[in-house]
Short mmCIF file of C-alpha atoms in Angstrom, two decimals:
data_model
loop_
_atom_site.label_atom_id
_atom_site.label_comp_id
_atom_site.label_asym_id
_atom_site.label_seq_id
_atom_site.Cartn_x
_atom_site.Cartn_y
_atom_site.Cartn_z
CA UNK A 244 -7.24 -33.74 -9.11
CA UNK A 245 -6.68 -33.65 -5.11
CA UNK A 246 -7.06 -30.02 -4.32
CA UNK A 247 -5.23 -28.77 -0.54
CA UNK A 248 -6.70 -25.86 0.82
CA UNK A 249 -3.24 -23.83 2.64
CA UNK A 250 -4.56 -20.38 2.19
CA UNK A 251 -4.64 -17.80 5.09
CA UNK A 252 -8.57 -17.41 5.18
CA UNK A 253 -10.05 -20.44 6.57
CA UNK A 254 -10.92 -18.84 9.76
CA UNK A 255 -9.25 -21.76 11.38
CA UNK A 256 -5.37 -22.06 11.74
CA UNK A 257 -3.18 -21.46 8.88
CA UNK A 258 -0.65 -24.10 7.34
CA UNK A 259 2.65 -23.61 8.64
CA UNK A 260 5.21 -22.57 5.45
CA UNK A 261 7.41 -25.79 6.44
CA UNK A 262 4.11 -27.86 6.45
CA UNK A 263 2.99 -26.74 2.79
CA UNK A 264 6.60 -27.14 1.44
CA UNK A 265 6.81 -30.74 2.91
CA UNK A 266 2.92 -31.35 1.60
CA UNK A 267 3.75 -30.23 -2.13
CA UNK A 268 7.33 -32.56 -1.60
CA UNK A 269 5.36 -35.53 -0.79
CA UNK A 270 3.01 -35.04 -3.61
CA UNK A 271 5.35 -34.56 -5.80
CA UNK A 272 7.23 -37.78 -5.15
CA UNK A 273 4.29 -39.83 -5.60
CA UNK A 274 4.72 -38.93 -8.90
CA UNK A 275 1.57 -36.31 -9.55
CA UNK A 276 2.16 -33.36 -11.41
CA UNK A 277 2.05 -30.70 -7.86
CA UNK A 278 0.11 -26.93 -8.44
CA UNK A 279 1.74 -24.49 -5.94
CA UNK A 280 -1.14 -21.97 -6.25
CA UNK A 281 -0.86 -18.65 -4.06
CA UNK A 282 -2.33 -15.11 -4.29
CA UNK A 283 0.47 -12.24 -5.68
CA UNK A 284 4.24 -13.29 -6.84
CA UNK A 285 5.73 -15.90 -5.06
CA UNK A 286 9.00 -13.94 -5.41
CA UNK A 287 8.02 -10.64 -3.37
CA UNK A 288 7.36 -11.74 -0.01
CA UNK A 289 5.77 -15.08 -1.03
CA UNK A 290 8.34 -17.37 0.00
CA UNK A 291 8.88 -18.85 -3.22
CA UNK A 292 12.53 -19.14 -2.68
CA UNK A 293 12.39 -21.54 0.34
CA UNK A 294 10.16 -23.42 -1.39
CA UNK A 295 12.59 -23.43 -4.87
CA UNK A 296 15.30 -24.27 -2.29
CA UNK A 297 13.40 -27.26 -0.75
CA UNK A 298 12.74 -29.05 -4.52
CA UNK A 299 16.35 -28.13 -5.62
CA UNK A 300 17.11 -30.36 -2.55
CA UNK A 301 15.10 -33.03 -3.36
CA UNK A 302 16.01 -33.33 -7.15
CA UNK A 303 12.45 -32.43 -8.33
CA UNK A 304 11.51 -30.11 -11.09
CA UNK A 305 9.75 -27.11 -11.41
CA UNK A 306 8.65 -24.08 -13.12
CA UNK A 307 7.42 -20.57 -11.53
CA UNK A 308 5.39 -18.58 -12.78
CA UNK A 309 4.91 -14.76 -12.36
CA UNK A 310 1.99 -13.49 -10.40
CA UNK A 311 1.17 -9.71 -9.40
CA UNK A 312 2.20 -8.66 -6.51
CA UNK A 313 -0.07 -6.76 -4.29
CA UNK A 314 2.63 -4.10 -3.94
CA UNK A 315 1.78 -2.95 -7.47
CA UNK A 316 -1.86 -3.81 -7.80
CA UNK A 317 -3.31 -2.13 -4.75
CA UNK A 318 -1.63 1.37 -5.52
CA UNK A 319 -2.83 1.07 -9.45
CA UNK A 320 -5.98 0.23 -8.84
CA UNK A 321 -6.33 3.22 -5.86
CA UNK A 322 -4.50 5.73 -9.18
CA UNK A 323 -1.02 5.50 -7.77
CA UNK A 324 1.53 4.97 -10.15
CA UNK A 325 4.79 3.50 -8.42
CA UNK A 326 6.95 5.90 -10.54
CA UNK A 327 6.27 9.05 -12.33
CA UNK A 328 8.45 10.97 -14.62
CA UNK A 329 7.76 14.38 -12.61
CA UNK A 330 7.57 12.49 -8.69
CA UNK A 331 9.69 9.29 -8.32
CA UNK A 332 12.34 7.63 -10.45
CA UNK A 333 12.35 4.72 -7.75
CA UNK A 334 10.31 2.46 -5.45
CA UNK A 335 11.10 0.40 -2.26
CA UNK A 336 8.58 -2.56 -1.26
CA UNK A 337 9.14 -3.74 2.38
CA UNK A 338 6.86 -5.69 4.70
CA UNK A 339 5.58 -4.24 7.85
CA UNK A 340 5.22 -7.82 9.58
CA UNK A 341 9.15 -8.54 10.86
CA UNK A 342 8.00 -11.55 13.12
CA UNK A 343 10.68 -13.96 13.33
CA UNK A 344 12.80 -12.49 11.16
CA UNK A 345 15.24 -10.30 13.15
CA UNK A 346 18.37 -11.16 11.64
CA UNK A 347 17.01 -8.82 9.03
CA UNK A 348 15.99 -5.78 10.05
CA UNK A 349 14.43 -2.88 8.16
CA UNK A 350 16.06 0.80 8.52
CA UNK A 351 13.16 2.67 7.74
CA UNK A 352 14.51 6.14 7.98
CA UNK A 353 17.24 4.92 5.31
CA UNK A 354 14.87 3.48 2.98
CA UNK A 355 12.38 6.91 3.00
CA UNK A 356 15.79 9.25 2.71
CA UNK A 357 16.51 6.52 -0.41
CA UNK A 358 14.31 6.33 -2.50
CA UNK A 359 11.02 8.00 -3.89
CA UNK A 360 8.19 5.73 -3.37
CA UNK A 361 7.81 3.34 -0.50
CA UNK A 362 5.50 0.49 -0.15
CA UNK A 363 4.80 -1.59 2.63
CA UNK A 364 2.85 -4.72 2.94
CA UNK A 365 1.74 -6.22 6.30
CA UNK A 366 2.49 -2.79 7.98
CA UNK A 367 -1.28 -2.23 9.21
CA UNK A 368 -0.58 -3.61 12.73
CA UNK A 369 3.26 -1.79 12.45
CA UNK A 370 1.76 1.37 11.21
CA UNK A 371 1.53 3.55 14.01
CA UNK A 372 5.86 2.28 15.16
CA UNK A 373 7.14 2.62 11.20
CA UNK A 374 5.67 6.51 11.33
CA UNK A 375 6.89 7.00 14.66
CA UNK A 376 10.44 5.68 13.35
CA UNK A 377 10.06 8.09 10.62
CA UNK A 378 9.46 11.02 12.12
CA UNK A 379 11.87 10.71 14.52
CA UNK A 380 14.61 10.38 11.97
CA UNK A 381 13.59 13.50 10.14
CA UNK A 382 11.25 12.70 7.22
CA UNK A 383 9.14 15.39 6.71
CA UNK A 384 5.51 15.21 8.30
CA UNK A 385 3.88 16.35 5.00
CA UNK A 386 4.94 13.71 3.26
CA UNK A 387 2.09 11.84 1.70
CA UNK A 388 1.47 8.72 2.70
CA UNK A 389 -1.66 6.68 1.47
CA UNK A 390 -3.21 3.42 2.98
CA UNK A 391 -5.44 1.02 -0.17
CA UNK A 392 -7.57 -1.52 1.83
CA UNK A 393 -8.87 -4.51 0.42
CA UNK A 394 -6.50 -3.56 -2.86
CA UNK A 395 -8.74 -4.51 -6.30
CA UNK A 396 -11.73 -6.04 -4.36
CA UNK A 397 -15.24 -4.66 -4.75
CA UNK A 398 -14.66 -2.87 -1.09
CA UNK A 399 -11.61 -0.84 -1.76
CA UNK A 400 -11.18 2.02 -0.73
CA UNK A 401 -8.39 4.97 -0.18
CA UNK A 402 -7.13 6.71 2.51
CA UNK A 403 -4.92 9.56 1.26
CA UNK A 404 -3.52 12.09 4.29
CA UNK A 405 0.30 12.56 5.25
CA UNK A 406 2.86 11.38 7.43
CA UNK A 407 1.56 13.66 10.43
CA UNK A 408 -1.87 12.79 10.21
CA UNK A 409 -2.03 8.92 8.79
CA UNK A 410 -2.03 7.44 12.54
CA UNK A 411 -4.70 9.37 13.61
CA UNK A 412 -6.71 9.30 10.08
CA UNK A 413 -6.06 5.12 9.75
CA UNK A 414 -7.72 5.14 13.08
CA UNK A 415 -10.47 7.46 12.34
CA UNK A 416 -11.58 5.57 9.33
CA UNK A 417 -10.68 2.25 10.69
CA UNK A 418 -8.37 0.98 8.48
CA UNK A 419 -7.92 -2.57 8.57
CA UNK A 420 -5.46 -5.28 6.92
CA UNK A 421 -5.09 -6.43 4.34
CA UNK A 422 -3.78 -2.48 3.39
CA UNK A 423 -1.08 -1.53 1.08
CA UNK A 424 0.70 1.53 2.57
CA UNK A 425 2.54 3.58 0.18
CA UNK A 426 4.61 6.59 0.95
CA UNK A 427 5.75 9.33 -1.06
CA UNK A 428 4.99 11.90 -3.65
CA UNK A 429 3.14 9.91 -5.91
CA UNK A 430 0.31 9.20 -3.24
CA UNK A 431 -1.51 12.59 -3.77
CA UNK A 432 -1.92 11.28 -7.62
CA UNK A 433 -4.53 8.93 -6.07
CA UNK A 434 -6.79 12.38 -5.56
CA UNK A 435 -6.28 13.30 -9.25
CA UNK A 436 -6.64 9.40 -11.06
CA UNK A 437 -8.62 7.67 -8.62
CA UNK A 438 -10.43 5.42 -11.41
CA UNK A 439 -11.55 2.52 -9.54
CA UNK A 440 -15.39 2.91 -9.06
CA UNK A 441 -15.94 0.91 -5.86
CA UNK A 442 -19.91 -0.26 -6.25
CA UNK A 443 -22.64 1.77 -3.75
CA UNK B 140 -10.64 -3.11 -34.96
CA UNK B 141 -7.69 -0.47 -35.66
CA UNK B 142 -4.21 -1.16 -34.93
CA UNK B 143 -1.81 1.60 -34.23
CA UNK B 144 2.10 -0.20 -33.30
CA UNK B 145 3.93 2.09 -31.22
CA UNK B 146 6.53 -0.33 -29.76
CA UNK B 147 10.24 -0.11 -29.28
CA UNK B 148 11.31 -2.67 -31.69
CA UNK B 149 10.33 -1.60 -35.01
CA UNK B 150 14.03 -1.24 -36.29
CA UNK B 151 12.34 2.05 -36.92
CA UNK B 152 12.48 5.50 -35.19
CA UNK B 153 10.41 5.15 -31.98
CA UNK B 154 6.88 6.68 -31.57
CA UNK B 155 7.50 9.65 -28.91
CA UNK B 156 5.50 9.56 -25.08
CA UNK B 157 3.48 12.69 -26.20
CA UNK B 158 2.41 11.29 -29.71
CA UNK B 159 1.11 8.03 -28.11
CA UNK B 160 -0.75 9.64 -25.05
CA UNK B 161 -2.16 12.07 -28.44
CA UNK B 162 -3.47 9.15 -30.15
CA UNK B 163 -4.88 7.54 -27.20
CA UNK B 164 -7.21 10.66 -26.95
CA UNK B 165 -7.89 11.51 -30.27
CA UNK B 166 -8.93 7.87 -30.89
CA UNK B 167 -11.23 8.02 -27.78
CA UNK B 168 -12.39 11.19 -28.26
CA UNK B 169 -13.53 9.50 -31.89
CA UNK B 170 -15.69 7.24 -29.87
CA UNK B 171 -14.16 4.46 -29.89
CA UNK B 172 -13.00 1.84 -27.16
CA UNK B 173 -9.38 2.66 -26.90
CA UNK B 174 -7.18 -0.39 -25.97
CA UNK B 175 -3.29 0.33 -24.95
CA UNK B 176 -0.96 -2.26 -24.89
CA UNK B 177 1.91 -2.41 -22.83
CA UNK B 178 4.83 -4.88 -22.28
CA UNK B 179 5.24 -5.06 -18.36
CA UNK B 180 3.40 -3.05 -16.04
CA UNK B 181 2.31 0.32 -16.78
CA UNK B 182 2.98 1.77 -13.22
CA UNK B 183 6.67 0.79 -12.59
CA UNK B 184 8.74 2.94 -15.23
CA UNK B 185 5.94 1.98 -17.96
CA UNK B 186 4.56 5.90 -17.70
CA UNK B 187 1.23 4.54 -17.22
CA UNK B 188 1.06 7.45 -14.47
CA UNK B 189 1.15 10.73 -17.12
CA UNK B 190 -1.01 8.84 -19.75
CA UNK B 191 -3.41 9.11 -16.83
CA UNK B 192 -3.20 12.10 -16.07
CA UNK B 193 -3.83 13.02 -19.59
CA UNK B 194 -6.77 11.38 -19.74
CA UNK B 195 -8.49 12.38 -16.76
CA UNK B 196 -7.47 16.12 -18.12
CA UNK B 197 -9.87 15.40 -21.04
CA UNK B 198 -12.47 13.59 -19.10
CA UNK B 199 -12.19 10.26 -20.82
CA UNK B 200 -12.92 7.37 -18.80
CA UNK B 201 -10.51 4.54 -18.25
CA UNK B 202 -8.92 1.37 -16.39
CA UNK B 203 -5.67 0.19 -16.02
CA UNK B 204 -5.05 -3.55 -15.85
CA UNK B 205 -1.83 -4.41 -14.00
CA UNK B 206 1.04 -6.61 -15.53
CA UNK B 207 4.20 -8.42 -14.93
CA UNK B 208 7.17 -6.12 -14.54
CA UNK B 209 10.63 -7.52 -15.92
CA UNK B 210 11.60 -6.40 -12.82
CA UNK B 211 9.51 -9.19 -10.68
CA UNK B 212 9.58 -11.52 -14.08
CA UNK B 213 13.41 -11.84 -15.35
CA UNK B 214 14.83 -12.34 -12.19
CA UNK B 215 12.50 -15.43 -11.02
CA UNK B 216 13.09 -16.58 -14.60
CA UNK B 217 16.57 -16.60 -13.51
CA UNK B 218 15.47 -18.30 -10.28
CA UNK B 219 16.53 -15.67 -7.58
CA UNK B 220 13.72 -14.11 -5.53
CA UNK B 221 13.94 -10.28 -4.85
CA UNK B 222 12.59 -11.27 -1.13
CA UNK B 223 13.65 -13.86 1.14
CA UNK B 224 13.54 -14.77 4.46
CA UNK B 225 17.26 -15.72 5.08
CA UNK B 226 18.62 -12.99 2.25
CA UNK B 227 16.27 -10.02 1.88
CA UNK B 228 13.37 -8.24 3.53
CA UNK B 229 13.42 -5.31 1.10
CA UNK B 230 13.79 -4.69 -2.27
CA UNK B 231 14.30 -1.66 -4.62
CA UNK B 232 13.60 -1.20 -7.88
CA UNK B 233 15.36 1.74 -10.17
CA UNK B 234 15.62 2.65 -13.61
CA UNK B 235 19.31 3.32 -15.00
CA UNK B 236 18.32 5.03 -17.61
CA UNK B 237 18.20 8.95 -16.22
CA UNK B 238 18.12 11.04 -19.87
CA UNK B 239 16.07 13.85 -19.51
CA UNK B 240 15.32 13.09 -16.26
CA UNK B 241 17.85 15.16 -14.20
CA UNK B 242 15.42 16.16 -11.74
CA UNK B 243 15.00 13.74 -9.58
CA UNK B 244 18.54 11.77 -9.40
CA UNK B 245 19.19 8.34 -7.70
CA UNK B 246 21.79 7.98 -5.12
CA UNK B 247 22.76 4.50 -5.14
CA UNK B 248 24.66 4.43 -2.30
CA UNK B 249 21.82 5.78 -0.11
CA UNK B 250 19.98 2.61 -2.04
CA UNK B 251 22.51 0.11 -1.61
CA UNK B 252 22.86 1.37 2.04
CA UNK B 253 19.46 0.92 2.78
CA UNK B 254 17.79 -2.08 0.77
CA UNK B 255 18.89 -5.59 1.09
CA UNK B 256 17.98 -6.31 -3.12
CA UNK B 257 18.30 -3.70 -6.37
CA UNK B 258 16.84 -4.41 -8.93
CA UNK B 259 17.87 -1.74 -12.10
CA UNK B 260 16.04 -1.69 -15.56
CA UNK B 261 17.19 -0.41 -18.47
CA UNK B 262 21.25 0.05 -16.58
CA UNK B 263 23.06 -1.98 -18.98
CA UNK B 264 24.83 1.54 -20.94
CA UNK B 265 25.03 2.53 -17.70
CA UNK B 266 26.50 -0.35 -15.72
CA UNK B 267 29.72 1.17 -15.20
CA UNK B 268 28.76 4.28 -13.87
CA UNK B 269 26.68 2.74 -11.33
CA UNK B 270 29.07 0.49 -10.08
CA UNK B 271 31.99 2.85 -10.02
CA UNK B 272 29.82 5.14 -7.90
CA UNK B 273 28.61 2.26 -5.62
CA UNK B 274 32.48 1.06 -5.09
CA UNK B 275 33.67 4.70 -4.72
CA UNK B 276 30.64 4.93 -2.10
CA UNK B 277 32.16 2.19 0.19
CA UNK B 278 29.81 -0.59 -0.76
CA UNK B 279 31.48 -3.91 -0.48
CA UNK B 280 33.14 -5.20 -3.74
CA UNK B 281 32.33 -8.86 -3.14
CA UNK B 282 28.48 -8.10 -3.21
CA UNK B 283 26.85 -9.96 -5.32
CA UNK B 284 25.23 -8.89 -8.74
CA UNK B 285 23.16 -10.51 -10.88
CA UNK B 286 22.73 -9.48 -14.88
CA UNK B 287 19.86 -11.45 -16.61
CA UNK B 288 19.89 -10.90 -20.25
CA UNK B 289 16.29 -11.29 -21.88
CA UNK B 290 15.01 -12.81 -19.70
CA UNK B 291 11.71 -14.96 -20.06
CA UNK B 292 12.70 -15.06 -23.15
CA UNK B 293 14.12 -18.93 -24.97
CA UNK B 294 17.52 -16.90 -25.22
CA UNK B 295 17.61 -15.71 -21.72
CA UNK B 296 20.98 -15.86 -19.99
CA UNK B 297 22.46 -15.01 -16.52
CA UNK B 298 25.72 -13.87 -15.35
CA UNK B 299 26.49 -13.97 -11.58
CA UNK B 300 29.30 -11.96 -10.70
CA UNK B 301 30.36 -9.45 -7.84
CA UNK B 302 30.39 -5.43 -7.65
CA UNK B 303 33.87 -5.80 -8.35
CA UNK B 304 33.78 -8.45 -11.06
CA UNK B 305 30.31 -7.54 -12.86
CA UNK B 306 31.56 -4.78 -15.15
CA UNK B 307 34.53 -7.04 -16.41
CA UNK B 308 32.59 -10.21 -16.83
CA UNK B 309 29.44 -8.40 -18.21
CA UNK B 310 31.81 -7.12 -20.87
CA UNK B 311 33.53 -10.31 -21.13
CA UNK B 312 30.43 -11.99 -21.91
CA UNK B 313 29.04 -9.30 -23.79
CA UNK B 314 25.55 -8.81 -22.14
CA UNK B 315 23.48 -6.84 -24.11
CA UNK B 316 20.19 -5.03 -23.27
CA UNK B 317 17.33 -5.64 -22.39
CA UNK B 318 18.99 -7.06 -19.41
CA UNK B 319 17.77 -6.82 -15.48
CA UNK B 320 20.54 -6.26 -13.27
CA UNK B 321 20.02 -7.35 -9.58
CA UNK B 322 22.46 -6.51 -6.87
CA UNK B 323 22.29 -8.24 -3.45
CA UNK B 324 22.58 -11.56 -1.44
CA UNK B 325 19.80 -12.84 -3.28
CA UNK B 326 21.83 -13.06 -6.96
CA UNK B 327 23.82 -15.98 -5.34
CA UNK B 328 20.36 -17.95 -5.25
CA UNK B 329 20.68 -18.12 -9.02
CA UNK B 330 23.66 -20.47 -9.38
CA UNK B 331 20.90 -23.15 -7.47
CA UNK B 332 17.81 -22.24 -8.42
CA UNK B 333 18.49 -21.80 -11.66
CA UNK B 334 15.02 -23.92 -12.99
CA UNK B 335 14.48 -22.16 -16.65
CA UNK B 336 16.11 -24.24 -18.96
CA UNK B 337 17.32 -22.76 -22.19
CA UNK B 338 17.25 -24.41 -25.48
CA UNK B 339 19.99 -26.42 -26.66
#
């Protein structure tokens, strides 16, 4: 088998998505059977659509298959349950990173007045604007908010503080991407069922 | 090893939240290594969250291994992506069953005002509640909605309709649960990405 490296940690420049899409196209049509393997589900922020839409074009055949999404991972594995009987009967998952992609923008304040539990993915870099946002429209400061870095990998670890104070306390601890930022009730159960035993 | 079923499809009365988080103790507490099984993931409306907190209340140790929602899973079955870059840069995901859950209630408008996708579990009884409220609540009528009816499964079918049509058609067609129902830009993606091909 031929195996492409188009992942996003070479440390040199990352495959453009048109470039992969037209890569697993050409491979395709020499008549190999084509693995599309990426990290999470393709379906939640994974651009799996354009790159359905681009074989539908071109009359080739494919299956998808389910991954997990680091939307649901990161929070389970920092003790955060996405709903909860007693805190949150529904969840939002939104990415932070809206670069070239205007046409769609994101009403935060709409989303947290919504629904229970938001998470955001790519939001390290928007962190600081998204709370601003929010706190301008009204949410509540207390509000828990919680930041998982490195989600599932031997270095995770938790940040747990509120909408007043995650700015400053992201900072303070140096939170870096890739983070999962969740925000809502549910976060302070990361206190209680934090089960993940990150190694000394 | 011990095998305790407490599924949903015994045909049988079901085994009760409280009895199953009891038997997940008792069988710990008896030593052993305590294995639950879950279909789909245990943080998004699986309850995973209060079976935690029961067992950190008796100090039993645990992990929680993440799975495949039918929330993420029956729609990209049905080939429509709860994300995309054209469509959708948010997505919600709600369960339509409220009994004995009054507490927290879901406004749907607020939701359908403020997400791009919906995704709804367990809302087929409930369809036509929903959709009179969003209607009533001034969402647009020729939104489309998406009902996928077992889905993963060999007898997995989808019905793409609108807000105004779904109730009609979903009767017509007489979708039953378990069915996902997905409301957004997104559901149109189904009628050509449609890749899952069911038996004959």
């Amino acid at each position: 088998a031929e195996r492409i490296f188009v992942g996003k940690r070479t440390g040199l420049h990352e495959v453009p998505q048109d470039q992969i899409t037209n890569i697993i196209i050409e491979k395709a049509k020499e008549g190999g059977k084509v693995v599309r393997l990426k990290g999470g589900d393709p379906f939640i922020f994974g651009r799996g659509g354009e790159e359905a839409e681009a074989l539908v074009a071109e009359g080739i055949e494919f299956e998808i298959v389910p991954g997990v999404s680091s939307s649901v991972a990161a929070p389970m594995y920092a003790g955060i349950p996405l709903t909860h009987r007693d805190y949150a009967a529904s969840v939002a998952i939104i990415t932070g990173h809206r670069a070239g992609d205007a046409e769609k923008p994101v009403d935060w304040v709409k989303i947290a007045n919504a629904v229970d539990t938001m998470v955001i993915l790519m939001g390290v870099e928007s962190l600081e604007g998204i709370v601003s946002k929010l706190l301008a429209g009204g949410i509540n400061p207390q509000k828990p908010v919680a930041m998982i870095e490195s989600g599932t990998l031997p270095q995770q670890r938790t940040l747990i503080a509120t909408l007043g104070t995650i700015v400053a306390e992201a900072q303070k601890q140096q939170i870096k991407p890739p983070s999962v930022i969740l925000i809502g009730e549910v976060a302070t159960l990361g206190r209680k069922l934090a089960w993940f035993k990150q190694p000394l």
